[in-house]
Amino acid sequence: VDLAVAADGSMVLQSADGQQVPVSLAGPSQNLWAPVLLMGSALVAVGLAVKHFFAPASAPARSVAMFSATGTATPTRTWGPASGKKYKGVAPIICPSLLAADLANLAADSKRVMDAGADVLHVDVMDGHFVPNLSWGAPVIKCLRQHSDAFFDTHLMVSNPEDFIAPMADAGVDQFTFHIEAAKDVNQLIKDIKAAGMKVGISIKPKTPVEWVFPYMEDIDLILIMTVEPGFGGQSFMEDMMPKVQTLREKFPDAEIQVDGGLSPATIDAAAKAGANAIVAGSATFVEDAKGAIDALRASVEEYCTGPGEE
């Protein structure tokens, strides 16, 4: 609606379709207010024009299939080798841990390792209670999702993991891995995570017997064996955890077995020989030659665990 002057000189409010409604300015101040209102209308119009001219161009609409923050893995957000290679059994999955990224440039560093050949991004969530350290929560992950089409493999080192299901699904998490030590009702937790549209993983700490996870292996998508005490990056690889990996691979040959902690080109062979196919590596991958590091990790897994695969 605009303020205008009708043919007879009176003030009217005019709609976009041309309809006019008289504006009553009766009284001795009419001659004073008419030009003031006209000037005000003109200034508003000029202001809107200036705002439109200097406003930044709208960002192009992102594909819902690529950037949807529903937590459901889409065709462009799947657990699998980024190379597209086909493997007879499990495939090598290299998972750079964002704990080692430059946190001031999280989106850029995420893109850098994915462009270097990483298969998924490993996102560690720590609550300062289950583990002593704090990392980030759903708001940061949701923000990162707007800048990445990577599969978010999320490891929750938290008490009360059931409280994190809805926020993580909303943030765009694709896989929700919880610690069995923190779960009150493992079966219900698995059901609730799946109902929220996410894949399910279970993690165990170094001192937890691997037998604890046996009853749930047929219902989950991944088992994560911690090869350091959870909570901090940069710890030394615990090779004495490899019998757990070997036991799992022998008992569940098609399982996605992930190891996390101290993995690098110097320690990868032991994990691959034991049967780990999914490798979480932080400081070893966020390096200048990220591609070289990622290729070295994948080469070891192919040599000792999965085979080379086919293009």
Tab-separated table of C-alpha atoms in Angstrom:
chain	number	residue	atom	x	y	z
A	1	VAL	CA	0.000	0.000	0.000
A	2	ASP	CA	1.310	3.471	-1.017
A	3	LEU	CA	0.313	6.980	-0.044
A	4	ALA	CA	-0.797	8.890	-3.178
A	5	VAL	CA	-2.596	11.991	-4.442
A	6	ALA	CA	-5.908	11.390	-6.213
A	7	ALA	CA	-7.038	13.261	-9.327
A	8	ASP	CA	-8.972	15.758	-7.212
A	9	GLY	CA	-5.881	16.550	-5.115
A	10	SER	CA	-6.998	14.586	-2.046
A	11	MET	CA	-4.745	12.125	-0.164
A	12	VAL	CA	-5.484	8.415	-0.658
A	13	LEU	CA	-3.991	5.037	0.259
A	14	GLN	CA	-3.537	3.105	-2.989
A	15	SER	CA	-3.136	-0.696	-3.169
A	16	ALA	CA	-1.122	-2.591	-5.763
A	17	ASP	CA	-4.272	-3.309	-7.807
A	18	GLY	CA	-5.193	0.400	-8.006
A	19	GLN	CA	-7.906	0.537	-5.361
A	20	GLN	CA	-7.925	3.822	-3.414
A	21	VAL	CA	-9.093	4.683	0.099
A	22	PRO	CA	-9.397	8.391	1.030
A	23	VAL	CA	-7.221	9.676	3.882
A	24	SER	CA	-8.914	12.258	6.013
A	25	LEU	CA	-6.645	15.163	6.945
A	26	ALA	CA	-9.475	17.570	7.835
A	27	GLY	CA	-8.517	20.582	9.860
A	28	PRO	CA	-6.195	23.534	9.633
A	29	SER	CA	-3.126	21.286	9.542
A	30	GLN	CA	-4.098	19.597	6.278
A	31	ASN	CA	-1.851	21.732	4.111
A	32	LEU	CA	1.021	21.101	6.514
A	33	TRP	CA	0.663	17.318	6.788
A	34	ALA	CA	0.059	16.508	3.134
A	35	PRO	CA	3.586	17.335	1.961
A	36	VAL	CA	5.049	15.711	5.077
A	37	LEU	CA	3.266	12.425	4.372
A	38	LEU	CA	4.266	12.538	0.736
A	39	MET	CA	7.873	13.151	1.724
A	40	GLY	CA	7.727	10.261	4.203
A	41	SER	CA	6.374	7.934	1.554
A	42	ALA	CA	9.107	8.983	-0.838
A	43	LEU	CA	11.837	8.408	1.766
A	44	VAL	CA	10.514	4.920	2.542
A	45	ALA	CA	10.536	4.074	-1.150
A	46	VAL	CA	14.105	5.349	-1.528
A	47	GLY	CA	15.200	3.411	1.556
A	48	LEU	CA	13.772	0.145	0.247
A	49	ALA	CA	15.432	0.704	-3.111
A	50	VAL	CA	18.816	1.324	-1.502
A	51	LYS	CA	18.469	-1.755	0.719
A	52	HIS	CA	17.609	-3.879	-2.308
A	53	PHE	CA	20.535	-2.503	-4.312
A	54	PHE	CA	23.163	-3.123	-1.633
A	55	ALA	CA	21.802	-6.384	-0.211
A	56	PRO	CA	24.073	-9.404	-0.869
A	57	ALA	CA	22.935	-11.823	-3.504
A	58	SER	CA	20.936	-14.713	-2.149
A	59	ALA	CA	22.866	-17.946	-1.727
A	60	PRO	CA	21.871	-20.597	-4.249
A	61	ALA	CA	19.446	-23.153	-2.909
A	62	ARG	CA	21.235	-26.266	-1.726
A	63	SER	CA	20.058	-29.677	-2.779
A	64	VAL	CA	17.866	-31.175	-0.095
A	65	ALA	CA	19.255	-34.576	-0.948
A	66	MET	CA	22.774	-33.323	-0.293
A	67	PHE	CA	22.380	-30.987	2.659
A	68	SER	CA	19.183	-32.134	4.377
A	69	ALA	CA	19.619	-31.968	8.154
A	70	THR	CA	17.174	-34.738	8.875
A	71	GLY	CA	19.720	-37.262	10.095
A	72	THR	CA	18.725	-39.706	7.359
A	73	ALA	CA	21.598	-40.790	5.147
A	74	THR	CA	20.851	-39.643	1.587
A	75	PRO	CA	22.301	-40.964	-1.700
A	76	THR	CA	25.156	-38.465	-1.331
A	77	ARG	CA	25.621	-39.218	2.389
A	78	THR	CA	26.249	-42.930	2.635
A	79	TRP	CA	28.627	-45.099	4.614
A	80	GLY	CA	31.028	-46.479	2.038
A	81	PRO	CA	34.227	-45.883	0.092
A	82	ALA	CA	34.342	-42.483	-1.554
A	83	SER	CA	36.242	-44.027	-4.462
A	84	GLY	CA	33.218	-46.073	-5.472
A	85	LYS	CA	35.305	-49.262	-5.478
A	86	LYS	CA	33.524	-52.572	-4.976
A	87	TYR	CA	34.770	-54.974	-2.309
A	88	LYS	CA	33.830	-58.603	-1.747
A	89	GLY	CA	33.230	-58.029	1.960
A	90	VAL	CA	33.673	-54.943	4.081
A	91	ALA	CA	35.407	-51.930	2.561
A	92	PRO	CA	38.169	-49.730	3.942
A	93	ILE	CA	36.623	-46.600	5.458
A	94	ILE	CA	38.953	-43.768	6.437
A	95	CYS	CA	37.399	-41.434	8.999
A	96	PRO	CA	39.341	-38.247	9.828
A	97	SER	CA	38.486	-37.073	13.343
A	98	LEU	CA	37.458	-33.429	13.523
A	99	LEU	CA	39.044	-33.148	16.975
A	100	ALA	CA	42.330	-32.631	15.135
A	101	ALA	CA	40.964	-29.990	12.761
A	102	ASP	CA	41.555	-26.264	13.040
A	103	LEU	CA	38.437	-25.425	15.026
A	104	ALA	CA	38.486	-21.842	13.753
A	105	ASN	CA	38.202	-23.211	10.208
A	106	LEU	CA	36.124	-26.332	10.748
A	107	ALA	CA	34.228	-26.199	7.459
A	108	ALA	CA	37.359	-25.556	5.396
A	109	ASP	CA	39.340	-28.306	7.123
A	110	SER	CA	36.456	-30.745	6.693
A	111	LYS	CA	36.369	-30.046	2.982
A	112	ARG	CA	40.140	-30.383	2.734
A	113	VAL	CA	40.248	-33.943	4.114
A	114	MET	CA	37.201	-35.021	2.131
A	115	ASP	CA	38.783	-33.665	-1.044
A	116	ALA	CA	41.933	-35.604	-0.090
A	117	GLY	CA	40.013	-38.889	-0.285
A	118	ALA	CA	38.466	-39.426	3.137
A	119	ASP	CA	35.312	-41.521	3.147
A	120	VAL	CA	33.402	-40.042	6.112
A	121	LEU	CA	33.915	-37.422	8.815
A	122	HIS	CA	34.257	-38.633	12.388
A	123	VAL	CA	32.583	-36.194	14.771
A	124	ASP	CA	33.390	-36.597	18.472
A	125	VAL	CA	30.813	-35.281	20.945
A	126	MET	CA	32.034	-35.034	24.554
A	127	ASP	CA	29.933	-33.812	27.457
A	128	GLY	CA	32.538	-33.190	30.174
A	129	HIS	CA	30.817	-35.835	32.314
A	130	PHE	CA	31.202	-39.268	30.730
A	131	VAL	CA	34.640	-38.059	29.702
A	132	PRO	CA	36.463	-35.090	31.257
A	133	ASN	CA	36.791	-33.106	28.060
A	134	LEU	CA	34.223	-30.945	26.222
A	135	SER	CA	34.009	-30.708	22.449
A	136	TRP	CA	30.843	-29.503	20.718
A	137	GLY	CA	27.162	-30.260	20.517
A	138	ALA	CA	24.294	-30.345	18.061
A	139	PRO	CA	24.342	-26.592	17.189
A	140	VAL	CA	27.919	-26.775	15.881
A	141	ILE	CA	27.203	-29.972	13.939
A	142	LYS	CA	24.061	-28.454	12.447
A	143	CYS	CA	26.039	-25.430	11.331
A	144	LEU	CA	28.741	-27.625	9.784
A	145	ARG	CA	26.080	-29.633	7.962
A	146	GLN	CA	25.225	-26.511	5.953
A	147	HIS	CA	28.769	-26.584	4.557
A	148	SER	CA	29.377	-30.295	4.064
A	149	ASP	CA	27.750	-33.184	2.257
A	150	ALA	CA	29.979	-35.698	4.060
A	151	PHE	CA	28.594	-38.633	6.019
A	152	PHE	CA	28.750	-37.624	9.698
A	153	ASP	CA	29.980	-40.604	11.701
A	154	THR	CA	29.281	-39.277	15.183
A	155	HIS	CA	30.819	-40.765	18.329
A	156	LEU	CA	28.987	-39.691	21.459
A	157	MET	CA	31.111	-39.873	24.592
A	158	VAL	CA	28.246	-38.760	26.779
A	159	SER	CA	26.164	-39.772	29.749
A	160	ASN	CA	22.459	-40.303	28.998
A	161	PRO	CA	22.899	-40.808	25.231
A	162	GLU	CA	19.134	-41.114	24.848
A	163	ASP	CA	18.870	-37.366	25.464
A	164	PHE	CA	21.012	-36.676	22.393
A	165	ILE	CA	19.027	-38.638	19.810
A	166	ALA	CA	16.588	-35.932	18.688
A	167	PRO	CA	19.136	-33.066	18.652
A	168	MET	CA	21.649	-35.132	16.680
A	169	ALA	CA	19.056	-36.256	14.146
A	170	ASP	CA	17.966	-32.644	13.693
A	171	ALA	CA	21.594	-31.562	13.268
A	172	GLY	CA	22.110	-33.911	10.329
A	173	VAL	CA	24.024	-36.747	11.975
A	174	ASP	CA	24.072	-39.910	9.869
A	175	GLN	CA	25.454	-42.438	12.345
A	176	PHE	CA	24.999	-42.288	16.112
A	177	THR	CA	27.584	-44.307	18.048
A	178	PHE	CA	27.033	-44.500	21.801
A	179	HIS	CA	29.061	-46.070	24.588
A	180	ILE	CA	27.620	-49.269	25.964
A	181	GLU	CA	28.925	-48.226	29.390
A	182	ALA	CA	26.578	-45.209	29.364
A	183	ALA	CA	23.432	-46.974	28.138
A	184	LYS	CA	20.600	-47.772	30.514
A	185	ASP	CA	18.637	-49.891	28.025
A	186	VAL	CA	20.757	-50.830	25.004
A	187	ASN	CA	17.967	-52.440	22.990
A	188	GLN	CA	15.628	-49.489	23.434
A	189	LEU	CA	18.401	-47.065	22.570
A	190	ILE	CA	19.112	-48.913	19.343
A	191	LYS	CA	15.430	-48.815	18.394
A	192	ASP	CA	15.105	-45.114	19.162
A	193	ILE	CA	18.187	-44.180	17.140
A	194	LYS	CA	16.927	-46.118	14.141
A	195	ALA	CA	13.492	-44.555	14.503
A	196	ALA	CA	15.157	-41.141	14.296
A	197	GLY	CA	16.617	-42.075	10.906
A	198	MET	CA	20.233	-42.689	11.891
A	199	LYS	CA	22.534	-45.665	11.673
A	200	VAL	CA	23.606	-47.146	15.007
A	201	GLY	CA	27.033	-47.868	16.411
A	202	ILE	CA	28.202	-49.125	19.792
A	203	SER	CA	31.565	-48.234	21.279
A	204	ILE	CA	33.472	-49.856	24.129
A	205	LYS	CA	36.252	-48.427	26.266
A	206	PRO	CA	39.581	-50.255	26.633
A	207	LYS	CA	38.648	-51.901	29.928
A	208	THR	CA	35.219	-53.116	28.751
A	209	PRO	CA	35.034	-56.811	27.742
A	210	VAL	CA	34.283	-57.240	24.054
A	211	GLU	CA	31.699	-59.911	24.937
A	212	TRP	CA	29.369	-57.155	26.145
A	213	VAL	CA	28.496	-56.253	22.550
A	214	PHE	CA	27.864	-59.776	21.237
A	215	PRO	CA	24.081	-59.744	21.925
A	216	TYR	CA	23.626	-56.558	19.879
A	217	MET	CA	25.866	-57.156	16.872
A	218	GLU	CA	23.039	-58.248	14.572
A	219	ASP	CA	21.078	-55.069	15.317
A	220	ILE	CA	23.769	-52.414	14.871
A	221	ASP	CA	25.665	-51.001	11.905
A	222	LEU	CA	29.093	-50.570	13.492
A	223	ILE	CA	31.185	-51.581	16.483
A	224	LEU	CA	33.856	-49.130	17.644
A	225	ILE	CA	36.816	-50.420	19.651
A	226	MET	CA	38.594	-47.641	21.492
A	227	THR	CA	42.367	-47.967	21.260
A	228	VAL	CA	42.907	-45.113	23.729
A	229	GLU	CA	40.959	-43.954	26.747
A	230	PRO	CA	38.161	-41.793	25.302
A	231	GLY	CA	38.145	-38.071	25.898
A	232	PHE	CA	41.339	-36.655	24.444
A	233	GLY	CA	43.142	-36.744	21.117
A	234	GLY	CA	46.836	-37.342	20.609
A	235	GLN	CA	47.159	-40.457	22.823
A	236	SER	CA	49.319	-43.465	21.985
A	237	PHE	CA	47.805	-46.451	20.191
A	238	MET	CA	46.975	-49.383	22.515
A	239	GLU	CA	47.974	-52.428	20.504
A	240	ASP	CA	46.738	-54.704	23.285
A	241	MET	CA	43.194	-53.917	22.138
A	242	MET	CA	43.759	-55.843	18.893
A	243	PRO	CA	42.622	-59.216	20.299
A	244	LYS	CA	39.163	-57.651	20.703
A	245	VAL	CA	39.179	-56.683	17.031
A	246	GLN	CA	40.385	-60.130	15.997
A	247	THR	CA	37.674	-61.823	18.068
A	248	LEU	CA	34.980	-59.672	16.484
A	249	ARG	CA	36.231	-60.269	12.951
A	250	GLU	CA	36.299	-64.028	13.478
A	251	LYS	CA	32.850	-64.135	15.071
A	252	PHE	CA	31.203	-61.505	12.854
A	253	PRO	CA	33.049	-61.550	9.497
A	254	ASP	CA	30.778	-58.976	7.837
A	255	ALA	CA	30.798	-56.458	10.694
A	256	GLU	CA	31.913	-52.873	10.272
A	257	ILE	CA	34.716	-52.786	12.854
A	258	GLN	CA	36.099	-49.360	13.650
A	259	VAL	CA	39.146	-48.472	15.729
A	260	ASP	CA	39.783	-45.056	17.226
A	261	GLY	CA	42.828	-43.720	19.009
A	262	GLY	CA	46.468	-43.316	18.047
A	263	LEU	CA	45.982	-44.561	14.473
A	264	SER	CA	48.533	-43.370	11.929
A	265	PRO	CA	50.573	-44.804	9.044
A	266	ALA	CA	52.978	-46.078	11.733
A	267	THR	CA	50.336	-48.070	13.667
A	268	ILE	CA	47.743	-48.946	11.044
A	269	ASP	CA	49.153	-52.345	10.075
A	270	ALA	CA	48.430	-53.899	13.472
A	271	ALA	CA	44.803	-52.746	13.340
A	272	ALA	CA	44.304	-53.874	9.750
A	273	LYS	CA	45.851	-57.294	10.392
A	274	ALA	CA	43.519	-57.786	13.360
A	275	GLY	CA	40.502	-57.086	11.137
A	276	ALA	CA	39.631	-53.392	11.513
A	277	ASN	CA	38.261	-51.923	8.299
A	278	ALA	CA	37.112	-48.478	9.536
A	279	ILE	CA	39.942	-46.284	10.728
A	280	VAL	CA	39.527	-43.122	12.770
A	281	ALA	CA	42.595	-40.924	12.580
A	282	GLY	CA	42.904	-37.342	13.754
A	283	SER	CA	46.339	-35.763	13.907
A	284	ALA	CA	47.587	-38.241	11.283
A	285	THR	CA	45.164	-36.969	8.637
A	286	PHE	CA	44.927	-33.233	9.316
A	287	VAL	CA	48.412	-32.678	7.944
A	288	GLU	CA	49.848	-30.837	4.970
A	289	ASP	CA	49.854	-34.006	2.861
A	290	ALA	CA	46.423	-35.219	3.885
A	291	LYS	CA	46.015	-37.267	0.712
A	292	GLY	CA	49.279	-39.121	1.300
A	293	ALA	CA	48.279	-39.979	4.869
A	294	ILE	CA	44.781	-41.122	3.900
A	295	ASP	CA	46.118	-43.198	1.009
A	296	ALA	CA	48.619	-44.892	3.328
A	297	LEU	CA	45.893	-45.843	5.810
A	298	ARG	CA	43.673	-47.208	3.046
A	299	ALA	CA	46.518	-49.156	1.445
A	300	SER	CA	47.200	-51.003	4.705
A	301	VAL	CA	43.529	-51.903	5.219
A	302	GLU	CA	43.306	-53.152	1.645
A	303	GLU	CA	46.476	-55.203	2.024
A	304	TYR	CA	45.700	-56.869	5.347
A	305	CYS	CA	41.913	-56.789	5.735
A	306	THR	CA	39.605	-56.061	2.819
A	307	GLY	CA	41.543	-56.787	-0.343
A	308	PRO	CA	42.138	-54.218	-3.093
A	309	GLY	CA	38.619	-53.862	-4.424
A	310	GLU	CA	37.605	-53.236	-8.027
A	311	GLU	CA	36.914	-49.997	-9.871
